XYZ file of C-alpha atoms in Angstrom:
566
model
C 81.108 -44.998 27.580
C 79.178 -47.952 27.001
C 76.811 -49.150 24.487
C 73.648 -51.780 24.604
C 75.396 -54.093 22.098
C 77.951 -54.486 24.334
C 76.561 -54.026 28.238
C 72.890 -52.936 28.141
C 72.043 -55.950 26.188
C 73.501 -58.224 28.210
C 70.371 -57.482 30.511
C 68.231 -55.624 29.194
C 67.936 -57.804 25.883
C 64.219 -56.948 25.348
C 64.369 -53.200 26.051
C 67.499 -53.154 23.490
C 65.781 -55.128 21.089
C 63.010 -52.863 20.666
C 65.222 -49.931 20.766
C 66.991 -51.677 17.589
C 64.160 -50.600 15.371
C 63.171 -47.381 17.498
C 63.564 -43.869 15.639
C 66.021 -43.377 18.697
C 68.745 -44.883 16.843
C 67.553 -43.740 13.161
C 67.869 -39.711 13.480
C 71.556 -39.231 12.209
C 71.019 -41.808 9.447
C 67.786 -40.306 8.744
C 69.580 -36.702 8.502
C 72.118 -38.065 6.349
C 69.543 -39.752 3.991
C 68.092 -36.027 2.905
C 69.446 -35.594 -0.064
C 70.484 -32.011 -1.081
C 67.953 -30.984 -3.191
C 64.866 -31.683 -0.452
C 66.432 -29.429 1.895
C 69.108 -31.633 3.435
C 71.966 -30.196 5.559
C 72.830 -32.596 7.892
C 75.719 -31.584 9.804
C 77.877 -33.770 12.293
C 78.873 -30.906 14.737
C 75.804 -29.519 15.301
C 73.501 -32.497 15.130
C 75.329 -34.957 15.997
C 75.529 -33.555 19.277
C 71.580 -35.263 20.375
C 72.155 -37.827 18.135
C 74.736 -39.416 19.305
C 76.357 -40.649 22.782
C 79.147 -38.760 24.748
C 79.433 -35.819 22.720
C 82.302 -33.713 23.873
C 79.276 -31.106 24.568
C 77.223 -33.121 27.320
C 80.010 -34.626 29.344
C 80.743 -33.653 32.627
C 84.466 -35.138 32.470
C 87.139 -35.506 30.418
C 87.431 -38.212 28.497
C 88.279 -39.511 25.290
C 85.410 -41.960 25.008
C 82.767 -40.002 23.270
C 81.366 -39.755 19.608
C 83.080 -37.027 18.575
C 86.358 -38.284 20.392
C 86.126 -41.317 19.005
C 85.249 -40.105 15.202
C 88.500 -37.764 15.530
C 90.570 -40.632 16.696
C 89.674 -41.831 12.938
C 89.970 -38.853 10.823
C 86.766 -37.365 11.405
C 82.914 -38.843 10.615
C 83.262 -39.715 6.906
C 79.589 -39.105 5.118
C 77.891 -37.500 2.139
C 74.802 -35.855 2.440
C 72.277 -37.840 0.371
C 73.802 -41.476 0.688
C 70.707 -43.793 0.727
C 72.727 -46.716 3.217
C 74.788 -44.311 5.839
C 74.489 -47.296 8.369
C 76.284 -49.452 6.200
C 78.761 -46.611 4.787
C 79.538 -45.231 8.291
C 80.123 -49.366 10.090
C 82.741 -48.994 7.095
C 84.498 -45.799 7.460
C 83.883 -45.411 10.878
C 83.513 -48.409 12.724
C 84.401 -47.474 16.656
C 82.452 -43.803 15.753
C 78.981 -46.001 14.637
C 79.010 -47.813 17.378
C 77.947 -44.875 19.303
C 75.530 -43.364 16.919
C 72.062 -42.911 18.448
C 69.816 -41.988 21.154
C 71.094 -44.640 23.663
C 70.456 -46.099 27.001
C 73.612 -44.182 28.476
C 72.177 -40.601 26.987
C 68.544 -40.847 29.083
C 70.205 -42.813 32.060
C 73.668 -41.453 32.657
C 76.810 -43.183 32.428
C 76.506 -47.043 33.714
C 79.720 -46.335 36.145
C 77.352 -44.564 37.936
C 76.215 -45.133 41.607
C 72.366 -45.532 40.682
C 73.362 -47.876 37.957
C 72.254 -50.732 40.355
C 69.839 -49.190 42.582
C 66.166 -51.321 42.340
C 63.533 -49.560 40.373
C 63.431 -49.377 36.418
C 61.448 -48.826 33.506
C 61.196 -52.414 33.305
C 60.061 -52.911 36.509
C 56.419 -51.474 35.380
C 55.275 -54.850 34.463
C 54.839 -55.295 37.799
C 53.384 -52.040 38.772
C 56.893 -51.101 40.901
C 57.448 -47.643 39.287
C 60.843 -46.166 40.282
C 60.316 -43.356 43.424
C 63.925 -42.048 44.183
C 65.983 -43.413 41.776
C 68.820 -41.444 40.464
C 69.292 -43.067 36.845
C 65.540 -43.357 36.482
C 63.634 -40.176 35.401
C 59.871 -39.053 34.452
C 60.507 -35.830 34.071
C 60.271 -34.080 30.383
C 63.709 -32.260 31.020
C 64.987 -35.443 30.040
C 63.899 -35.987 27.061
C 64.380 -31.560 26.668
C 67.490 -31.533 26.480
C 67.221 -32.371 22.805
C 62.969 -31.923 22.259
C 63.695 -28.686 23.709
C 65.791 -26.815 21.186
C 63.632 -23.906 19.032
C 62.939 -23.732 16.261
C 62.508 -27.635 14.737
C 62.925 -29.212 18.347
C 60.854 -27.377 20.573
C 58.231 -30.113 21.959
C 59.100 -29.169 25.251
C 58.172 -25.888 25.402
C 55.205 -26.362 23.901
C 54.189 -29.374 25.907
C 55.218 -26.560 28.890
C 52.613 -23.686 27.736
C 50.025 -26.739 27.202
C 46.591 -24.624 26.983
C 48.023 -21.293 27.954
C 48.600 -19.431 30.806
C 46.883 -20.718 34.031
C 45.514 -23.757 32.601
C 45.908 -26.752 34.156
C 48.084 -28.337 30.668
C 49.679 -31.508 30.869
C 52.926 -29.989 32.281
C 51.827 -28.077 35.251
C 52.495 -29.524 38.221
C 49.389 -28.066 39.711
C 47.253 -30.982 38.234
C 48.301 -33.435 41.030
C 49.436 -30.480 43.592
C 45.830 -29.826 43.632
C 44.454 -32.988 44.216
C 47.434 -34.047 46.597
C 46.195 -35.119 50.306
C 47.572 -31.863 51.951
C 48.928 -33.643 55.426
C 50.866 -36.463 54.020
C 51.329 -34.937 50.396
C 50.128 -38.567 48.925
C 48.451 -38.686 45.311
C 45.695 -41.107 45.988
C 44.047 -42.525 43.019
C 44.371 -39.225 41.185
C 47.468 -40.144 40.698
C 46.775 -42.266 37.685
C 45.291 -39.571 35.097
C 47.337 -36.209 36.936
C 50.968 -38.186 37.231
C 52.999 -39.245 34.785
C 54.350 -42.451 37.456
C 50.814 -43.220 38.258
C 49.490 -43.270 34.770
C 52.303 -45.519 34.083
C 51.343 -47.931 36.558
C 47.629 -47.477 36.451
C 47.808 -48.732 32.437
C 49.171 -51.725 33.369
C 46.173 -52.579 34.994
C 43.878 -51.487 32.729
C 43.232 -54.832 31.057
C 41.640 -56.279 33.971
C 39.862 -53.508 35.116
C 39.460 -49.290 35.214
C 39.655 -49.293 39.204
C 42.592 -47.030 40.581
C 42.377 -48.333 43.746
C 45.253 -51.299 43.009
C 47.709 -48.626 40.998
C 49.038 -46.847 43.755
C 52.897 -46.168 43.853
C 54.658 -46.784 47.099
C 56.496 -43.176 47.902
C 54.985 -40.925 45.689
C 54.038 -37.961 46.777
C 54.231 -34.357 45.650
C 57.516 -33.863 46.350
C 58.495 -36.554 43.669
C 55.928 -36.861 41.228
C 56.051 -35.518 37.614
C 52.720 -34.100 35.603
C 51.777 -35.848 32.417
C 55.474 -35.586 31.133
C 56.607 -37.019 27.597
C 57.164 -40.767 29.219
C 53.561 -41.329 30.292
C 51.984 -40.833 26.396
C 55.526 -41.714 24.497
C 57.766 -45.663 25.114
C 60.800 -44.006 25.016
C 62.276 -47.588 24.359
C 60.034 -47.277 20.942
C 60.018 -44.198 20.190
C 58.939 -44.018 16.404
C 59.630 -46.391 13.480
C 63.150 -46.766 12.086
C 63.245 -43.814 9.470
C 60.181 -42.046 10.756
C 61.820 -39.665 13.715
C 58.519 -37.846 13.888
C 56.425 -41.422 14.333
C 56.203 -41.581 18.516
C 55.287 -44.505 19.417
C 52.102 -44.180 22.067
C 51.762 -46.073 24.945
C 49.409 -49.161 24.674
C 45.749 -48.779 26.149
C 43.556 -50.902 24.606
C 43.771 -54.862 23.457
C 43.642 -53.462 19.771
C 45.606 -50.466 18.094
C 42.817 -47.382 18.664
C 40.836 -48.884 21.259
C 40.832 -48.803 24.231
C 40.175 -50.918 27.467
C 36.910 -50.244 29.659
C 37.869 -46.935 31.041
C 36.478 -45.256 34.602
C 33.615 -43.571 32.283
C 32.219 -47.443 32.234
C 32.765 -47.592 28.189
C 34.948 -48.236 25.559
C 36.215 -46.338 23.018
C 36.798 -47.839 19.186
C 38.192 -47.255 16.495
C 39.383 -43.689 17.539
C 43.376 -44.333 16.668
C 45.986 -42.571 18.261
C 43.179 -40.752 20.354
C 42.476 -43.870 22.192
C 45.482 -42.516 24.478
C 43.655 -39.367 25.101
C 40.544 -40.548 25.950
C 41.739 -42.949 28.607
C 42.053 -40.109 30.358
C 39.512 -37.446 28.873
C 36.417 -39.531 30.427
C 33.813 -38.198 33.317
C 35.402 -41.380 35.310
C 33.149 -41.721 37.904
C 31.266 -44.929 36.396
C 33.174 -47.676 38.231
C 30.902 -49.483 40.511
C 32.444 -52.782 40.750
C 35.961 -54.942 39.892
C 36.304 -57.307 36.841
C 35.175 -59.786 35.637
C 32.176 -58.676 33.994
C 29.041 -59.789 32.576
C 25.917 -58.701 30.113
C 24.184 -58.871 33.791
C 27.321 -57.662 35.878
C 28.935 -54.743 33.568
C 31.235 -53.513 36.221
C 30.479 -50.066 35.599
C 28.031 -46.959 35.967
C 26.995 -45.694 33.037
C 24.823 -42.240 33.485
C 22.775 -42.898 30.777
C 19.189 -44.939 29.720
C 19.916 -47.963 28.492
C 18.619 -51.483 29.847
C 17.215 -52.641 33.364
C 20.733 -52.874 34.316
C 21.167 -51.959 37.851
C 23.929 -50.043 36.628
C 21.444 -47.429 34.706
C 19.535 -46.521 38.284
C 18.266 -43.136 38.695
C 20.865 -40.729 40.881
C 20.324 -40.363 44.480
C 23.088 -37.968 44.769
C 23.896 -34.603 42.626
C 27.216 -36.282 41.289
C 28.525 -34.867 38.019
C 31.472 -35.861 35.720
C 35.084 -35.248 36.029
C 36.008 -32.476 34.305
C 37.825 -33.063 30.840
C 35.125 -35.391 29.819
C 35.805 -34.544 26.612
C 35.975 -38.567 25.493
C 31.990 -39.102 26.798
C 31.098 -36.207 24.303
C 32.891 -37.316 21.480
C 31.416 -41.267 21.763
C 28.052 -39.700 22.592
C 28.226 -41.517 26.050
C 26.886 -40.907 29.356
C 24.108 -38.450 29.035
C 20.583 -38.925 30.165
C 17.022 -38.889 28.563
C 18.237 -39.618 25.379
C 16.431 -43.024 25.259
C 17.259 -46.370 25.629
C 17.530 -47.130 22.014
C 20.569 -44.634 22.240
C 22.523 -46.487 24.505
C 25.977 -47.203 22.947
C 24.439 -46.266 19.263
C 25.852 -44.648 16.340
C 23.075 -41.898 16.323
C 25.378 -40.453 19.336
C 28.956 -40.802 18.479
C 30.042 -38.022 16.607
C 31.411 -38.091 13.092
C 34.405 -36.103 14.622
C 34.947 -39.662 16.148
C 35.730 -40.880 13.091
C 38.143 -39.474 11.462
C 41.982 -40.687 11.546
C 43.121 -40.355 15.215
C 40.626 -38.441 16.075
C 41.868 -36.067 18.839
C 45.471 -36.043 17.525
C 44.071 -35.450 13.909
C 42.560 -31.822 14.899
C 44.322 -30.954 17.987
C 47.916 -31.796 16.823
C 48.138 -32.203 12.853
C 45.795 -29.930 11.123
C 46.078 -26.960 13.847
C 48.642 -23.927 13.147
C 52.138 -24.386 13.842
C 53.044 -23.304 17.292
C 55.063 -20.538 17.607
C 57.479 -22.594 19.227
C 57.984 -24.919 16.597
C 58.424 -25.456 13.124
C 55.756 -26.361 10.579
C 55.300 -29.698 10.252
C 55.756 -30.402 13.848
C 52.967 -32.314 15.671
C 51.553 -29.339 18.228
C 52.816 -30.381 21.732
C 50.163 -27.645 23.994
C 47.232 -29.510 22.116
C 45.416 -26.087 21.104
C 43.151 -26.369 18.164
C 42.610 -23.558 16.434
C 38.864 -22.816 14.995
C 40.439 -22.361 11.517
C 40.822 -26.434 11.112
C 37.199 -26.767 10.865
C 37.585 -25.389 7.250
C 39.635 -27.928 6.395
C 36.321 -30.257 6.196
C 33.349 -28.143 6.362
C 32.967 -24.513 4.334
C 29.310 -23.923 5.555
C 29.272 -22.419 8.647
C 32.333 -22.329 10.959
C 33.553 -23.352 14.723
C 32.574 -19.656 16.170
C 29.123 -20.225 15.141
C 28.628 -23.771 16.361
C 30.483 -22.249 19.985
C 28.211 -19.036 19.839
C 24.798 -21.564 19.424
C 26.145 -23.660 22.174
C 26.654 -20.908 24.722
C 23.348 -19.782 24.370
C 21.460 -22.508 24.656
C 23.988 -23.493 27.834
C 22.537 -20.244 29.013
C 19.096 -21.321 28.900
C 19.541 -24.807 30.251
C 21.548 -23.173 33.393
C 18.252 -20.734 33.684
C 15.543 -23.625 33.401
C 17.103 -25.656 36.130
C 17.765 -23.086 37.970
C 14.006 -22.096 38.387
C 12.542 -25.616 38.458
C 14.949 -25.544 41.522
C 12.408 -22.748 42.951
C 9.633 -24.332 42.073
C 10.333 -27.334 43.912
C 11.800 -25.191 46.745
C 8.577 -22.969 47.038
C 5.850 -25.526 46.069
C 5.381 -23.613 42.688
C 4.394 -20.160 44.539
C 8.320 -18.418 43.930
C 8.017 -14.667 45.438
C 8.275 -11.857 43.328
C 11.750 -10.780 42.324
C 13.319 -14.166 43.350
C 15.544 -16.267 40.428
C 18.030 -18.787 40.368
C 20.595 -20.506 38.010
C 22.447 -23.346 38.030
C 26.146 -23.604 38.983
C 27.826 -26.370 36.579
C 30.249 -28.037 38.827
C 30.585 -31.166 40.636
C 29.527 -29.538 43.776
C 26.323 -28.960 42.855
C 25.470 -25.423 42.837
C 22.988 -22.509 42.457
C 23.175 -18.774 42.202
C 19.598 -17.471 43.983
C 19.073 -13.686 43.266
C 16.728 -12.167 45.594
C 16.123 -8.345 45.678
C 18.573 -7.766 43.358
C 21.332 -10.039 46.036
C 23.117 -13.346 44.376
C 23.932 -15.685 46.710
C 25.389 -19.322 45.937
C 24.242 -22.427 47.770
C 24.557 -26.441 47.660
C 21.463 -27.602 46.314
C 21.325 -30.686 48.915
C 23.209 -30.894 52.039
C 26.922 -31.859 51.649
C 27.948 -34.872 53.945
C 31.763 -34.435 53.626
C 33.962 -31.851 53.398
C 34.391 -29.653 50.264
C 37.248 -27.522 48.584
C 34.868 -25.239 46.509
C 32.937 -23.618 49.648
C 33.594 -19.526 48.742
C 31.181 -17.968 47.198
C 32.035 -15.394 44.444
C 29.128 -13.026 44.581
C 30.024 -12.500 48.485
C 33.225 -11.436 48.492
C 34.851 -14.972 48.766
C 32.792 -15.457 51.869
C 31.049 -18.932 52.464
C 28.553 -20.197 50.520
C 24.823 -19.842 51.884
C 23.986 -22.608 54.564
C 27.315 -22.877 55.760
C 29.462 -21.941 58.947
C 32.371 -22.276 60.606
C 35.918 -23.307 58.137
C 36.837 -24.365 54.872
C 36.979 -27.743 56.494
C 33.493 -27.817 57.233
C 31.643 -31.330 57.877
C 28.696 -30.647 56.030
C 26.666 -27.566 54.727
C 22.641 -27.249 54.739
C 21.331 -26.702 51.079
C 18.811 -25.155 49.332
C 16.182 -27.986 49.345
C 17.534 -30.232 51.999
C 14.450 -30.210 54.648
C 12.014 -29.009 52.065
C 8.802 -31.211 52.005
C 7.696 -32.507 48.517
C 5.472 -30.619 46.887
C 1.983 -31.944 45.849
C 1.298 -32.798 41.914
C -2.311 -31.248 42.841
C -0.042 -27.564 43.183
C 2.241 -27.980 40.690
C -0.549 -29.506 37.954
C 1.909 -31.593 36.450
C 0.528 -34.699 35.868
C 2.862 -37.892 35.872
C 5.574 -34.889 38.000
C 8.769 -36.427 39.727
C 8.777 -33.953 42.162
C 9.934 -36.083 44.951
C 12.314 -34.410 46.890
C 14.818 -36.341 49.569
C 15.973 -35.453 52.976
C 19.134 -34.231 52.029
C 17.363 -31.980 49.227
C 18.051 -34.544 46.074
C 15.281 -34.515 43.061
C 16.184 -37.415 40.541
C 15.181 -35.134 37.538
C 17.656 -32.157 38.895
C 20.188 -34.380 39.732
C 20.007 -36.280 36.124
C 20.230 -32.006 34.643
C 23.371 -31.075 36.535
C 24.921 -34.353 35.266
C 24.198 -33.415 31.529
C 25.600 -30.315 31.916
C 28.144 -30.419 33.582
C 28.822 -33.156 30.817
C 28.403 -30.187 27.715
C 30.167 -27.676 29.434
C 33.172 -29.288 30.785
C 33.802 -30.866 27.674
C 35.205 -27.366 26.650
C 34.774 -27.526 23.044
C 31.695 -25.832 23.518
C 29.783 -27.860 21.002
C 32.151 -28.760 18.489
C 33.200 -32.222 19.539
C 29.736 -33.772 19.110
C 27.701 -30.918 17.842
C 24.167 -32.898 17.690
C 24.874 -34.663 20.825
C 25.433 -31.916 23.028
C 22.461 -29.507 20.951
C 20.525 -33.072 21.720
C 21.407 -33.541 25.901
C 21.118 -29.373 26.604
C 17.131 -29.811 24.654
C 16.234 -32.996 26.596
C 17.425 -31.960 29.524
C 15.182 -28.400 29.372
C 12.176 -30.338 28.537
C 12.940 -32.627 30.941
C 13.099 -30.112 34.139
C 10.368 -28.090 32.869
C 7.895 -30.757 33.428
C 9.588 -32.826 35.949
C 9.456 -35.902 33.813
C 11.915 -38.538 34.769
C-alpha cells in the first residue's frame, strides 16, 4: 500500500494538493471530533473501514500493509472520542497508522502495483478533453464511489441517486438516458453524450467557456457498451470533494466563470446568480438555441433564443415546428425562451422567477428542504432529486403547490384545445365540418390528435423530412400515425396541413391574420404555440417553478392562436 505523500504526489502533485484540503481525507478526524454529548460514537472498526486505506475488509490479498494492520502492529488506533486535534494526536500515537487515514488515491483507483497503473487515460487527462474509455484503474461509474455512499441508513446516496425520480423515469442513474439516444448501428453517443453521459459531460464542460456547441466534445470509443449515466463524478470533483471538516460539503463541478453562474449554455442564455443550481441548469435547458461558434457579439450572439427581443437575426420567426428539449426546466425558472411576451421582456426581471432566487436554487428545494428519503437519514442532501409539495410551506402559507399544479393543468388543457382548432381552421379555410376537433400533441414532433365521428387519430402537423422515433400512434393500436406508410424508418410522413393552400383573410375576417401556411404545412403563429408549450409542460413542475411565467406564456399563446396574430 501506497500513499500520495509518498508516490501519488510525486506526479500527481496538483491532484494531491487539492485532495490535502478535500473532506476525503477529513471524515475519521471529523468522526472523532463529535464529542459525546452531540451524538458522537465514532468507532475505528466499523468506520474506519471507508475511511481509511487497506482495511483488512476490502483487500483481495493478504497482506500486512493495511490500516488496521498497520494500527495493530502499534497497539491498536489510540483516540478519544471528542478530542478537538485527532490529526495531531493520532501523527503522535500512531504515526505509520495516520499515514493511511483517508479516502485516498489507492481506495478509488486500486492498488498502484497494478497493471492499469500506467495505462494512458486519467482524470487528469480532461484538461484536454481525452476522457479515459477502457481503462482499468479509471472509473465513472457510481459503484465506485458506493461502496461507501452506498451503505443505509446515513450513507445511502447511492441508492437514492439509483431510484432518481421513481420507477421508469429516466433519473440520472438509468442507463436508458443515453441507451435511448445511442446511434443503434454503431452504438456511438453523438452529441447527446454531453448532458446523458457522465464521460461526455465531463468533457463537454471543459469546453464550455468558449462555447455551448457539442459538436467538439466527443469522446473517442465511447459507446453504449462503456458509457456511464450521470454518475456521482460528472456533478461531484472527487479530488475536492467537500471542505476539510465539512464531509457533507461536495464540491460541484465548475460551469460558469463565477461561483453560481454559469457559461452560455445550448438554451443561448446564461444563468446568474442561481448557486449550486448553476450545475443543474447546464443541463436542464431546451438546448436547441445554438446557431453559431464563439466568439460573440451584441450583433453576432451565437445563439437562438425563441423569444422577442431585438432585430437580432437570432429572434426570426420559426420556419419549422421545433420545440425544446425536454427537461427545460432552467428556461422556466430564468423566464427564458418563450414567445409573445414582448420585447421589453427579453432577459428582464419581470420573467425570472423569485424561485430563482433563493440560495441554490434547485438544490435548495429539490435536495435540502424536501423529506428525507427513505433511504437515508435526515439531514442527508436527497440524492433522487424529488421535491415534495410540502416544501412550499416552508415559504408561502396561502395557497399550496397542488393548487398552483391543479390551475396549471387546466389552463394546459385549454391551450392544447385552442391550438388544436386554430389548426382546423387553417386546415379547412375556417368552414371545420360538424363533429370534427383537434388538440395539440406537446412533443418535439409536432403533433395533433383529430377526432372525427367520434375516431382520434394522431398526425404530424407539417410533413417530416427525416426519419422519426415517435411514429405509433396511441389511439390506433400502436399503428402508424396518419399520413404515413411503410416502417418505423420512414423518410418522411405527409401532415395535416402540408399541401393545404392559405386561406384568405377575406374568409377568416381576421384582419392583420398570419395565416400563411408553407409547403410543408408550417404556420409561424402555430409553430411559435407548440414551442411555448412544449416549454410549460416539459418543464414538469407544472407551474411551480415560475408560476407567473408559465400562467403568462399558456395566456399569450391562446390569444395569440385565436386571432392568428404573430
Amino acid at each position: 500500500v501506497n500513499t500520495p505523500d509518498s508516490s501519488c504526489n510525486q506526479c500527481h502533485t496538483a491532484t494531491v494538493q487539492s485532495w490535502l484540503a478535500s473532506g476525503h481525507l477529513q471524515p475519521l478526524y471529523s468522526g472523532i471530533k463529535e464529542t459525546v454529548a452531540s451524538g458522537g460514537h465514532y468507532n475505528a472498526t466499523s468506520c474506519a473501514v471507508c475511511h481509511t486505506v487497506g482495511y483488512a475488509q476490502y483487500r483481495t490479498a493478504t497482506n500486512a500493509n493495511g490500516f488496521s494492520d498497520v494500527a495493530a502492529a502499534e497497539g491498536g488506533l489510540k483516540f478519544t472520542q471528542g478530542d478537538p486535534d485527532p490529526a495531531t494526536s493520532l501523527w503522535g500515537t500512531n504515526p505509520k497508522a495516520s499515514k493511511l487515514i483517508g479516502i485516498q488515491c489507492e481506495n478509488c483507483h486500486g492498488p498502484q502495483n497494478s497493471a492499469g497503473h500506467m495505462v494512458s487515460g486519467s482524470l487528469s487527462d480532461l484538461g484536454t478533453l481525452t476522457v479515459p474509455v477502457g481503462n482499468s484503474r479509471v472509473s465513472y461509474a457510481s459503484e465506485v464511489c458506493a461502496s461507501c455512499h452506498g451503505r443505509a441508513m446515513n450513507h445511502a446516496r447511492y441508492q437514492q441517486w439509483v431510484l432518481g425520480a421513481g420507477p421508469g423515469k429516466f433519473s440520472h442513474g438509468n442507463h436508458a438516458t443515453y441507451t435511448f439516444n445511442a446511434d443503434e448501428t454503431t452504438g456511438a453517443l453523438g452529441n447527446c453524450q454531453a448532458c446523458h453521459s457522465a464521460q461526455g459531460f465531463a468533457a463537454w464542460r471543459k469546453t464550455l467557456p468558449n462555447s455551448p456547441a457539442y459538436a467538439n466534445t466527443a469522446v473517442p470509443g465511447l459507446t453504449v457498451s462503456n458509457a456511464q449515466p450521470i454518475t456521482c463524478v460528472a456533478c461531484h470533483d472527487p479530488h475536492n470533494e467537500g471542505d476539510a471538516d465539512m464531509v457533507e460539503a461536495g464540491n460541484l463541478t465548475k460551469v460558469g466563470a463565477t461561483e453560481g453562474s454559469t457559461y452560455v449554455l445550448p438554451g443561448g442564455f446564461q444563468a446568474n446568480g442561481v448557486g449550486k443550481g448553476a450545475l443543474c441548469i447546464t443541463c436542464h435547458n431546451s438546448r436547441t438555441g445554438m446557431i453559431t461558434a464563439a466568439p460573440y457579439s451584441s450583433t453576432a450572439p451565437g445563439y437562438n433564443l425563441h423569444e422577442d427581443g431585438t432585430t437580432w437575426a437570432a429572434f426570426a420567426t420559426p420556419t419549422s415546428y421545433s420545440a425544446p428539449h425536454e427537461a427545460c426546466q432552467g428556461d422556466v425558472l430564468m423566464g427564458r425562451n418563450a414567445y409573445w411576451l414582448g420585447a421589453d421582456k427579453y432577459n428582464s426581471t419581470s420573467t425570472r422567477s423569485k424561485h430563482s432566487y433563493i440560495t441554490d436554487t434547485c438544490v435548495t428545494c429539490h435536495m435540502d428542504l424536501t423529506d428525507p428519503s427513505p433511504y437515508g437519514a435526515a439531514g442527508q442532501k436527497r440524492h433522487d432529486f424529488v421535491a415534495t409539495l410540502d416544501i412550499c410551506n416552508t415559504c408561502h402559507t396561502a395557497y399550496s403547490g397542488e393548487a398552483v399544479q391543479t390551475a396549471f393543468d387546466a389552463q394546459l388543457k385549454i391551450v392544447k384545445q385552442a391550438v388544436g382548432q386554430a389548426i382546423l381552421r387553417l386546415k379547412y379555410n375556417d368552414s371545420i365540418p360538424a363533429g370534427t376537433t383537434a388538440v395539440l400533441v406537446a412533443n418535439r414532433q409536432g403533433q395533433i390528435d383529430v377526432t372525427t365521428s367520434g375516431v382520434t387519430r394522431r398526425w404530424f402537423i407539417s410533413t417530416r423530412a427525416n426519419n422519426d422515433a415517435f411514429l405509433t400512434d396511441p389511439n390506433n393500436n400502436g399503428a402508424l400515425v396518419q399520413g404515413c406508410a411503410g416502417t418505423a424508418t420512414l423518410a418522411s410522413c405527409t401532415g395535416y396541413l402540408a399541401g393545404v393552400a392559405t386561406p384568405t383573410a377575406t374568409t377568416l375576417a381576421l384582419t392583420g391574420s398570419n395565416v400563411a401556411i408553407s409547403s410543408t404545412g408550417v404556420n409561424a403563429v402555430i409553430a411559435k404555440a407548440l414551442w411555448n408549450t412544449v416549454l410549460v409542460q416539459d418543464d414538469a413542475s407544472r407551474g411551480i417553478h415560475n408560476p407567473s411565467f408559465t400562467a403568462n406564456v399558456m395566456g399569450q399563446s391562446v390569444s395569440h392562436v385565436m386571432n392568428f396574430t404573430p
